Amino acid sequence: MSVAGRISSIATTITPQSHSSCSPAAILPLRLHKTRTNHASLRCSNSSFFNPIRITPIITTKSLSRRPSSIQMSMEAGVGLMGTKLGMMTYFESTGKVVPVTVIGFREGNLVTQVKTEDTDGYNAVQVGYRRVRDKKLTKPEMGHLEKSGIIPLRHLQEFRLQSVEGFEPNQKLVLEELFKEGDLVDVSGTTIGKGFQGGIKRYNFKRGPMSHGSKSHRALGSIGAGTTPGRVYPGKKMPGRMGGTKTKIRKLKVVKIDTELRVVMIKGAVPGKPGNLIRITPAKIVGKNIPKTLTGKSYSDLARSTYLRLSPPRSRLQSFFDFRFSYISLPQITLR
């Protein structure tokens, strides 16, 4: 007899007479069902025991105050710009202090190509296009998307997700001086310089082995795991491989100088990429300034990941035996008030 058959026979013997109309499959663990069940198939008439267990999410103010910005990682503090990295140079401040800066230039573009709202797209965002190109450099769908709003052909299209999109309209020009000023903190993202296939010393700053006589492992990794147990190399182990060429964001860099005539901005420090690469500049996320400390009035479905769950009513020994595993329960969207 199979496992499902044995449990079915057990369920038949322990089911009360008042529940004889219920199918034994209604109380079987969901992992034994061949088909996916819903709430209706798990309920039996005149029985409070076989009803699906109700989960009440508990959200405390203390749990939300620990990571106030974790929910809004996909949101930007404001609309930004796209530019081209020109290189690095030395800048002398009025006090004589020498500051290394990265020069970012702006070609033709930075036009609003589309405004997305919650009613039409499910979220608020502003799509911006940058760097004018010839028509044949774009595909027909891209050309049709831009021609719908009467916009010139643009190479790069990126979105900036915002809390509100009021004041933005298609074919609107984003001006550098209106979005940023000297002294502001910005987040700069780009693609890092590709280094190709590199070893563990260059890629992860591993130490070298003994270089003197008698050693045969100078730049080797060393041990990458145990033997028979577990008998494999764990995923994510730091080993030689391709280095660089990934998207990276540097946070809270200072805007040192804005030159309106040359259409360049100087940002303190280094930014990802090599000269000629595309750079994305957005206002820095600062909790309490442009990112709210509280989430009052905001609705986030992923709050269920960090909430405490309480079982109501308490599980009995018989309920634990059948182990429903809550795989049929879908948490509703949570709205803070």
Short mmCIF file of C-alpha atoms in Angstrom, two decimals:
data_model
loop_
_atom_site.label_atom_id
_atom_site.label_comp_id
_atom_site.label_asym_id
_atom_site.label_seq_id
_atom_site.Cartn_x
_atom_site.Cartn_y
_atom_site.Cartn_z
CA MET A 1 0.00 0.00 0.00
CA SER A 2 1.29 3.47 -0.86
CA VAL A 3 1.93 6.20 1.70
CA ALA A 4 -1.18 8.08 0.56
CA GLY A 5 -3.25 4.91 0.96
CA ARG A 6 -1.98 4.26 4.49
CA ILE A 7 -2.68 7.83 5.60
CA SER A 8 -6.08 7.68 3.91
CA SER A 9 -6.97 4.60 5.93
CA ILE A 10 -5.76 6.25 9.13
CA ALA A 11 -7.80 9.36 8.37
CA THR A 12 -10.89 7.21 7.81
CA THR A 13 -10.53 5.52 11.19
CA ILE A 14 -10.00 8.72 13.20
CA THR A 15 -12.64 10.81 11.42
CA PRO A 16 -15.68 11.34 13.70
CA GLN A 17 -19.05 10.01 12.61
CA SER A 18 -20.37 13.55 12.23
CA HIS A 19 -17.77 14.11 9.54
CA SER A 20 -18.45 10.98 7.54
CA SER A 21 -19.51 13.10 4.58
CA CYS A 22 -16.01 14.49 4.27
CA SER A 23 -13.54 12.90 1.93
CA PRO A 24 -10.35 11.53 3.54
CA ALA A 25 -8.38 13.46 0.92
CA ALA A 26 -9.55 16.69 2.55
CA ILE A 27 -7.26 16.13 5.52
CA LEU A 28 -4.28 14.70 3.68
CA PRO A 29 -1.08 16.76 3.51
CA LEU A 30 -1.00 18.89 0.40
CA ARG A 31 2.27 17.33 -0.72
CA LEU A 32 0.37 14.05 -1.34
CA HIS A 33 -2.28 15.61 -3.56
CA LYS A 34 -1.77 15.08 -7.27
CA THR A 35 -3.67 18.26 -8.15
CA ARG A 36 -3.54 21.70 -6.61
CA THR A 37 -6.38 22.30 -4.15
CA ASN A 38 -8.13 25.47 -3.11
CA HIS A 39 -9.91 26.65 0.02
CA ALA A 40 -13.20 24.97 -0.90
CA SER A 41 -11.67 21.50 -1.18
CA LEU A 42 -10.14 21.79 2.29
CA ARG A 43 -13.38 22.69 4.08
CA CYS A 44 -15.85 20.17 5.48
CA SER A 45 -19.39 20.86 6.64
CA ASN A 46 -20.14 21.09 10.38
CA SER A 47 -16.46 21.03 11.29
CA SER A 48 -14.26 23.78 12.66
CA PHE A 49 -11.23 21.51 12.78
CA PHE A 50 -10.94 20.99 9.03
CA ASN A 51 -11.30 24.68 8.13
CA PRO A 52 -8.14 26.31 6.78
CA ILE A 53 -6.02 27.78 9.55
CA ARG A 54 -6.21 31.56 9.57
CA ILE A 55 -2.95 33.49 9.76
CA THR A 56 -3.03 36.98 11.25
CA PRO A 57 -0.01 39.14 10.32
CA ILE A 58 1.25 41.30 13.15
CA ILE A 59 3.06 44.51 12.15
CA THR A 60 4.75 46.47 14.91
CA THR A 61 6.14 49.98 14.71
CA LYS A 62 9.43 48.74 16.13
CA SER A 63 9.91 46.21 13.33
CA LEU A 64 9.28 48.85 10.66
CA SER A 65 11.64 51.40 12.22
CA ARG A 66 14.62 49.06 11.96
CA ARG A 67 14.91 49.31 8.17
CA PRO A 68 12.83 52.30 7.07
CA SER A 69 14.19 52.33 3.52
CA SER A 70 14.16 48.58 2.82
CA ILE A 71 10.63 48.70 1.38
CA GLN A 72 11.42 51.56 -0.99
CA MET A 73 14.59 50.21 -2.59
CA SER A 74 12.94 50.27 -6.02
CA MET A 75 11.85 53.90 -5.62
CA GLU A 76 14.08 56.81 -6.56
CA ALA A 77 14.37 59.94 -4.44
CA GLY A 78 13.71 61.97 -7.59
CA VAL A 79 14.04 61.95 -11.34
CA GLY A 80 17.63 61.87 -12.60
CA LEU A 81 19.70 62.28 -15.73
CA MET A 82 21.85 60.15 -18.00
CA GLY A 83 25.27 61.28 -19.11
CA THR A 84 28.56 60.14 -20.61
CA LYS A 85 31.72 59.65 -18.57
CA LEU A 86 34.50 61.82 -19.98
CA GLY A 87 37.31 60.98 -17.54
CA MET A 88 38.90 62.16 -14.30
CA MET A 89 40.82 65.31 -13.42
CA THR A 90 42.03 67.38 -10.49
CA TYR A 91 39.92 70.24 -9.16
CA PHE A 92 41.22 72.98 -6.88
CA GLU A 93 38.70 74.38 -4.40
CA SER A 94 38.69 78.01 -3.26
CA THR A 95 40.63 77.01 -0.14
CA GLY A 96 43.37 75.40 -2.26
CA LYS A 97 42.32 71.85 -1.45
CA VAL A 98 42.91 69.36 -4.27
CA VAL A 99 39.90 67.17 -5.03
CA PRO A 100 39.84 64.28 -7.56
CA VAL A 101 36.68 64.57 -9.64
CA THR A 102 34.98 62.67 -12.45
CA VAL A 103 33.75 64.75 -15.37
CA ILE A 104 30.39 63.69 -16.82
CA GLY A 105 29.10 65.30 -20.01
CA PHE A 106 25.57 65.47 -21.38
CA ARG A 107 24.80 64.98 -25.05
CA GLU A 108 21.52 65.73 -26.79
CA GLY A 109 18.67 64.01 -25.03
CA ASN A 110 17.37 63.62 -21.47
CA LEU A 111 13.81 63.96 -22.76
CA VAL A 112 10.75 62.48 -21.07
CA THR A 113 9.56 59.77 -23.46
CA GLN A 114 6.73 58.30 -21.36
CA VAL A 115 4.92 59.00 -18.09
CA LYS A 116 3.60 55.88 -16.37
CA THR A 117 0.87 56.05 -13.73
CA GLU A 118 -0.78 53.58 -11.39
CA ASP A 119 -4.00 53.72 -13.40
CA THR A 120 -2.41 52.75 -16.72
CA ASP A 121 0.71 50.76 -15.77
CA GLY A 122 0.28 49.86 -12.11
CA TYR A 123 3.10 52.10 -10.83
CA ASN A 124 4.39 55.65 -11.15
CA ALA A 125 7.50 56.17 -13.26
CA VAL A 126 9.08 58.59 -15.70
CA GLN A 127 10.84 57.14 -18.74
CA VAL A 128 13.75 59.24 -20.00
CA GLY A 129 15.63 58.96 -23.29
CA TYR A 130 19.23 59.98 -23.93
CA ARG A 131 21.71 60.36 -26.80
CA ARG A 132 20.31 61.07 -30.25
CA VAL A 133 21.10 58.55 -33.00
CA ARG A 134 20.09 57.89 -36.60
CA ASP A 135 16.81 56.18 -37.34
CA LYS A 136 18.40 52.98 -38.63
CA LYS A 137 20.15 52.45 -35.29
CA LEU A 138 16.80 51.68 -33.62
CA THR A 139 14.27 48.92 -34.17
CA LYS A 140 10.81 49.56 -35.56
CA PRO A 141 9.10 49.08 -32.15
CA GLU A 142 11.49 51.60 -30.59
CA MET A 143 10.88 54.09 -33.38
CA GLY A 144 7.12 53.65 -33.06
CA HIS A 145 7.29 54.19 -29.32
CA LEU A 146 9.17 57.49 -29.75
CA GLU A 147 7.19 58.72 -32.75
CA LYS A 148 3.97 58.32 -30.77
CA SER A 149 5.02 61.31 -28.64
CA GLY A 150 6.86 63.12 -31.44
CA ILE A 151 10.32 62.54 -29.94
CA ILE A 152 13.61 62.33 -31.80
CA PRO A 153 15.37 58.92 -32.02
CA LEU A 154 17.19 58.24 -28.75
CA ARG A 155 19.59 55.40 -28.00
CA HIS A 156 19.02 54.80 -24.27
CA LEU A 157 15.67 54.55 -22.47
CA GLN A 158 15.56 54.21 -18.69
CA GLU A 159 12.87 54.54 -16.04
CA PHE A 160 12.87 56.46 -12.78
CA ARG A 161 10.24 55.09 -10.38
CA LEU A 162 8.76 57.88 -8.26
CA GLN A 163 6.11 58.37 -5.61
CA SER A 164 4.34 60.93 -7.82
CA VAL A 165 4.67 61.88 -11.50
CA GLU A 166 2.88 65.22 -11.31
CA GLY A 167 4.48 67.92 -13.43
CA PHE A 168 5.97 65.55 -16.02
CA GLU A 169 4.74 65.23 -19.60
CA PRO A 170 6.10 63.56 -22.76
CA ASN A 171 8.76 65.43 -24.75
CA GLN A 172 9.69 67.48 -21.68
CA LYS A 173 13.33 68.55 -21.46
CA LEU A 174 15.09 67.77 -18.18
CA VAL A 175 17.48 70.60 -17.31
CA LEU A 176 20.62 69.87 -15.31
CA GLU A 177 20.54 73.15 -13.35
CA GLU A 178 16.96 72.53 -12.21
CA LEU A 179 17.60 69.02 -10.89
CA PHE A 180 21.01 69.37 -9.24
CA LYS A 181 23.11 72.11 -7.71
CA GLU A 182 26.64 72.31 -6.33
CA GLY A 183 26.98 70.56 -2.99
CA ASP A 184 24.20 68.03 -3.58
CA LEU A 185 24.69 64.34 -2.88
CA VAL A 186 23.91 61.99 -5.76
CA ASP A 187 23.90 58.27 -6.52
CA VAL A 188 25.87 57.34 -9.64
CA SER A 189 25.45 53.98 -11.37
CA GLY A 190 27.18 52.49 -14.38
CA THR A 191 28.88 49.40 -15.77
CA THR A 192 32.29 48.62 -14.31
CA ILE A 193 35.35 48.09 -16.48
CA GLY A 194 35.64 44.49 -17.66
CA LYS A 195 38.85 42.75 -16.55
CA GLY A 196 38.31 39.41 -18.26
CA PHE A 197 39.07 36.06 -16.63
CA GLN A 198 41.04 36.68 -13.42
CA GLY A 199 42.32 34.57 -10.55
CA GLY A 200 41.30 34.64 -6.92
CA ILE A 201 44.07 37.04 -5.86
CA LYS A 202 43.02 39.82 -8.23
CA ARG A 203 39.30 39.09 -8.16
CA TYR A 204 38.76 38.62 -4.41
CA ASN A 205 42.03 39.87 -2.85
CA PHE A 206 43.15 36.41 -1.73
CA LYS A 207 46.60 36.09 -0.15
CA ARG A 208 49.48 34.38 -1.91
CA GLY A 209 50.94 31.13 -0.75
CA PRO A 210 54.53 30.68 0.42
CA MET A 211 56.93 31.90 -2.26
CA SER A 212 60.06 30.27 -0.82
CA HIS A 213 61.61 26.89 -1.64
CA GLY A 214 59.43 23.85 -1.05
CA SER A 215 56.03 25.36 -1.91
CA LYS A 216 54.16 24.44 -5.06
CA SER A 217 51.11 26.65 -4.43
CA HIS A 218 51.96 30.31 -4.95
CA ARG A 219 48.77 31.83 -6.39
CA ALA A 220 46.44 28.85 -6.05
CA LEU A 221 43.17 29.05 -4.09
CA GLY A 222 43.88 26.31 -1.60
CA SER A 223 41.01 24.26 -0.22
CA ILE A 224 37.61 24.81 -1.85
CA GLY A 225 35.66 22.45 0.42
CA ALA A 226 35.63 19.19 2.31
CA GLY A 227 35.92 15.68 0.87
CA THR A 228 33.24 13.00 1.08
CA THR A 229 30.98 15.22 3.16
CA PRO A 230 29.51 17.19 1.44
CA GLY A 231 31.36 15.80 -1.59
CA ARG A 232 30.78 18.90 -3.68
CA VAL A 233 31.70 22.56 -3.95
CA TYR A 234 29.09 24.85 -2.45
CA PRO A 235 27.42 27.31 -4.84
CA GLY A 236 28.78 30.82 -4.55
CA LYS A 237 32.31 29.75 -3.68
CA LYS A 238 34.81 32.47 -4.55
CA MET A 239 36.87 31.10 -7.41
CA PRO A 240 38.58 32.40 -10.56
CA GLY A 241 36.21 33.75 -13.18
CA ARG A 242 35.16 36.79 -15.15
CA MET A 243 35.76 40.04 -13.32
CA GLY A 244 34.02 43.37 -13.92
CA GLY A 245 31.43 44.29 -16.50
CA THR A 246 28.63 44.45 -13.92
CA LYS A 247 26.23 47.22 -13.00
CA THR A 248 27.33 49.06 -9.86
CA LYS A 249 26.02 52.04 -7.93
CA ILE A 250 28.15 54.43 -5.88
CA ARG A 251 26.07 56.25 -3.28
CA LYS A 252 26.24 59.75 -1.81
CA LEU A 253 28.86 61.38 -4.03
CA LYS A 254 29.17 65.16 -3.85
CA VAL A 255 28.53 67.45 -6.82
CA VAL A 256 31.59 69.73 -6.86
CA LYS A 257 31.01 71.87 -9.96
CA ILE A 258 28.36 72.38 -12.65
CA ASP A 259 29.46 74.06 -15.89
CA THR A 260 26.42 75.17 -17.88
CA GLU A 261 28.44 76.35 -20.89
CA LEU A 262 30.31 73.09 -21.38
CA ARG A 263 27.30 71.06 -20.21
CA VAL A 264 29.37 68.99 -17.78
CA VAL A 265 29.16 68.16 -14.10
CA MET A 266 32.10 67.33 -11.83
CA ILE A 267 31.47 64.72 -9.15
CA LYS A 268 33.89 64.04 -6.33
CA GLY A 269 35.57 60.64 -6.49
CA ALA A 270 35.45 57.82 -9.00
CA VAL A 271 32.38 56.41 -10.72
CA PRO A 272 31.95 53.02 -12.44
CA GLY A 273 32.98 52.55 -16.04
CA LYS A 274 35.55 53.81 -18.51
CA PRO A 275 35.46 57.05 -20.53
CA GLY A 276 32.57 56.93 -22.97
CA ASN A 277 30.32 54.72 -20.85
CA LEU A 278 26.72 55.57 -19.97
CA ILE A 279 26.26 57.00 -16.48
CA ARG A 280 23.00 57.36 -14.53
CA ILE A 281 22.77 60.14 -11.92
CA THR A 282 19.94 60.31 -9.37
CA PRO A 283 19.44 62.23 -6.11
CA ALA A 284 20.92 60.34 -3.17
CA LYS A 285 18.50 58.46 -0.94
CA ILE A 286 18.65 60.02 2.51
CA VAL A 287 16.23 58.67 5.11
CA GLY A 288 14.36 61.53 6.75
CA LYS A 289 15.10 63.99 3.95
CA ASN A 290 13.87 62.61 0.64
CA ILE A 291 12.95 59.13 1.91
CA PRO A 292 10.24 59.17 4.64
CA LYS A 293 11.01 57.56 7.98
CA THR A 294 7.46 56.25 8.33
CA LEU A 295 5.40 54.36 5.79
CA THR A 296 2.05 55.79 6.90
CA GLY A 297 -0.58 55.54 4.21
CA LYS A 298 1.57 53.45 1.88
CA SER A 299 0.64 49.96 0.74
CA TYR A 300 3.35 47.35 0.15
CA SER A 301 2.58 43.71 -0.58
CA ASP A 302 6.13 42.61 0.26
CA LEU A 303 5.66 43.68 3.88
CA ALA A 304 4.47 40.13 4.50
CA ARG A 305 8.07 38.94 4.20
CA SER A 306 9.17 40.74 7.37
CA THR A 307 6.02 40.40 9.49
CA TYR A 308 5.49 38.16 12.45
CA LEU A 309 2.89 35.45 11.92
CA ARG A 310 0.60 34.18 14.61
CA LEU A 311 -1.52 31.04 14.31
CA SER A 312 -5.17 31.36 15.27
CA PRO A 313 -6.54 29.06 16.63
CA PRO A 314 -3.58 27.13 18.18
CA ARG A 315 -2.61 23.91 16.42
CA SER A 316 -3.45 20.66 18.19
CA ARG A 317 -1.37 17.47 18.06
CA LEU A 318 -3.72 16.01 15.45
CA GLN A 319 -3.39 19.12 13.29
CA SER A 320 0.39 18.93 13.52
CA PHE A 321 0.22 15.28 12.45
CA PHE A 322 -1.40 16.12 9.13
CA ASP A 323 0.93 19.12 8.56
CA PHE A 324 -0.94 21.34 6.10
CA ARG A 325 2.22 23.46 5.63
CA PHE A 326 0.14 26.55 4.79
CA SER A 327 0.92 26.20 1.09
CA TYR A 328 -2.66 27.09 0.14
CA ILE A 329 -2.74 30.35 2.12
CA SER A 330 -2.20 33.61 0.24
CA LEU A 331 -1.46 36.65 2.39
CA PRO A 332 -3.51 39.73 1.44
CA GLN A 333 -2.01 43.08 0.63
CA ILE A 334 -1.26 45.01 3.81
CA THR A 335 -2.08 48.72 4.11
CA LEU A 336 -0.65 50.78 6.96
CA ARG A 337 -2.86 53.49 8.39
#
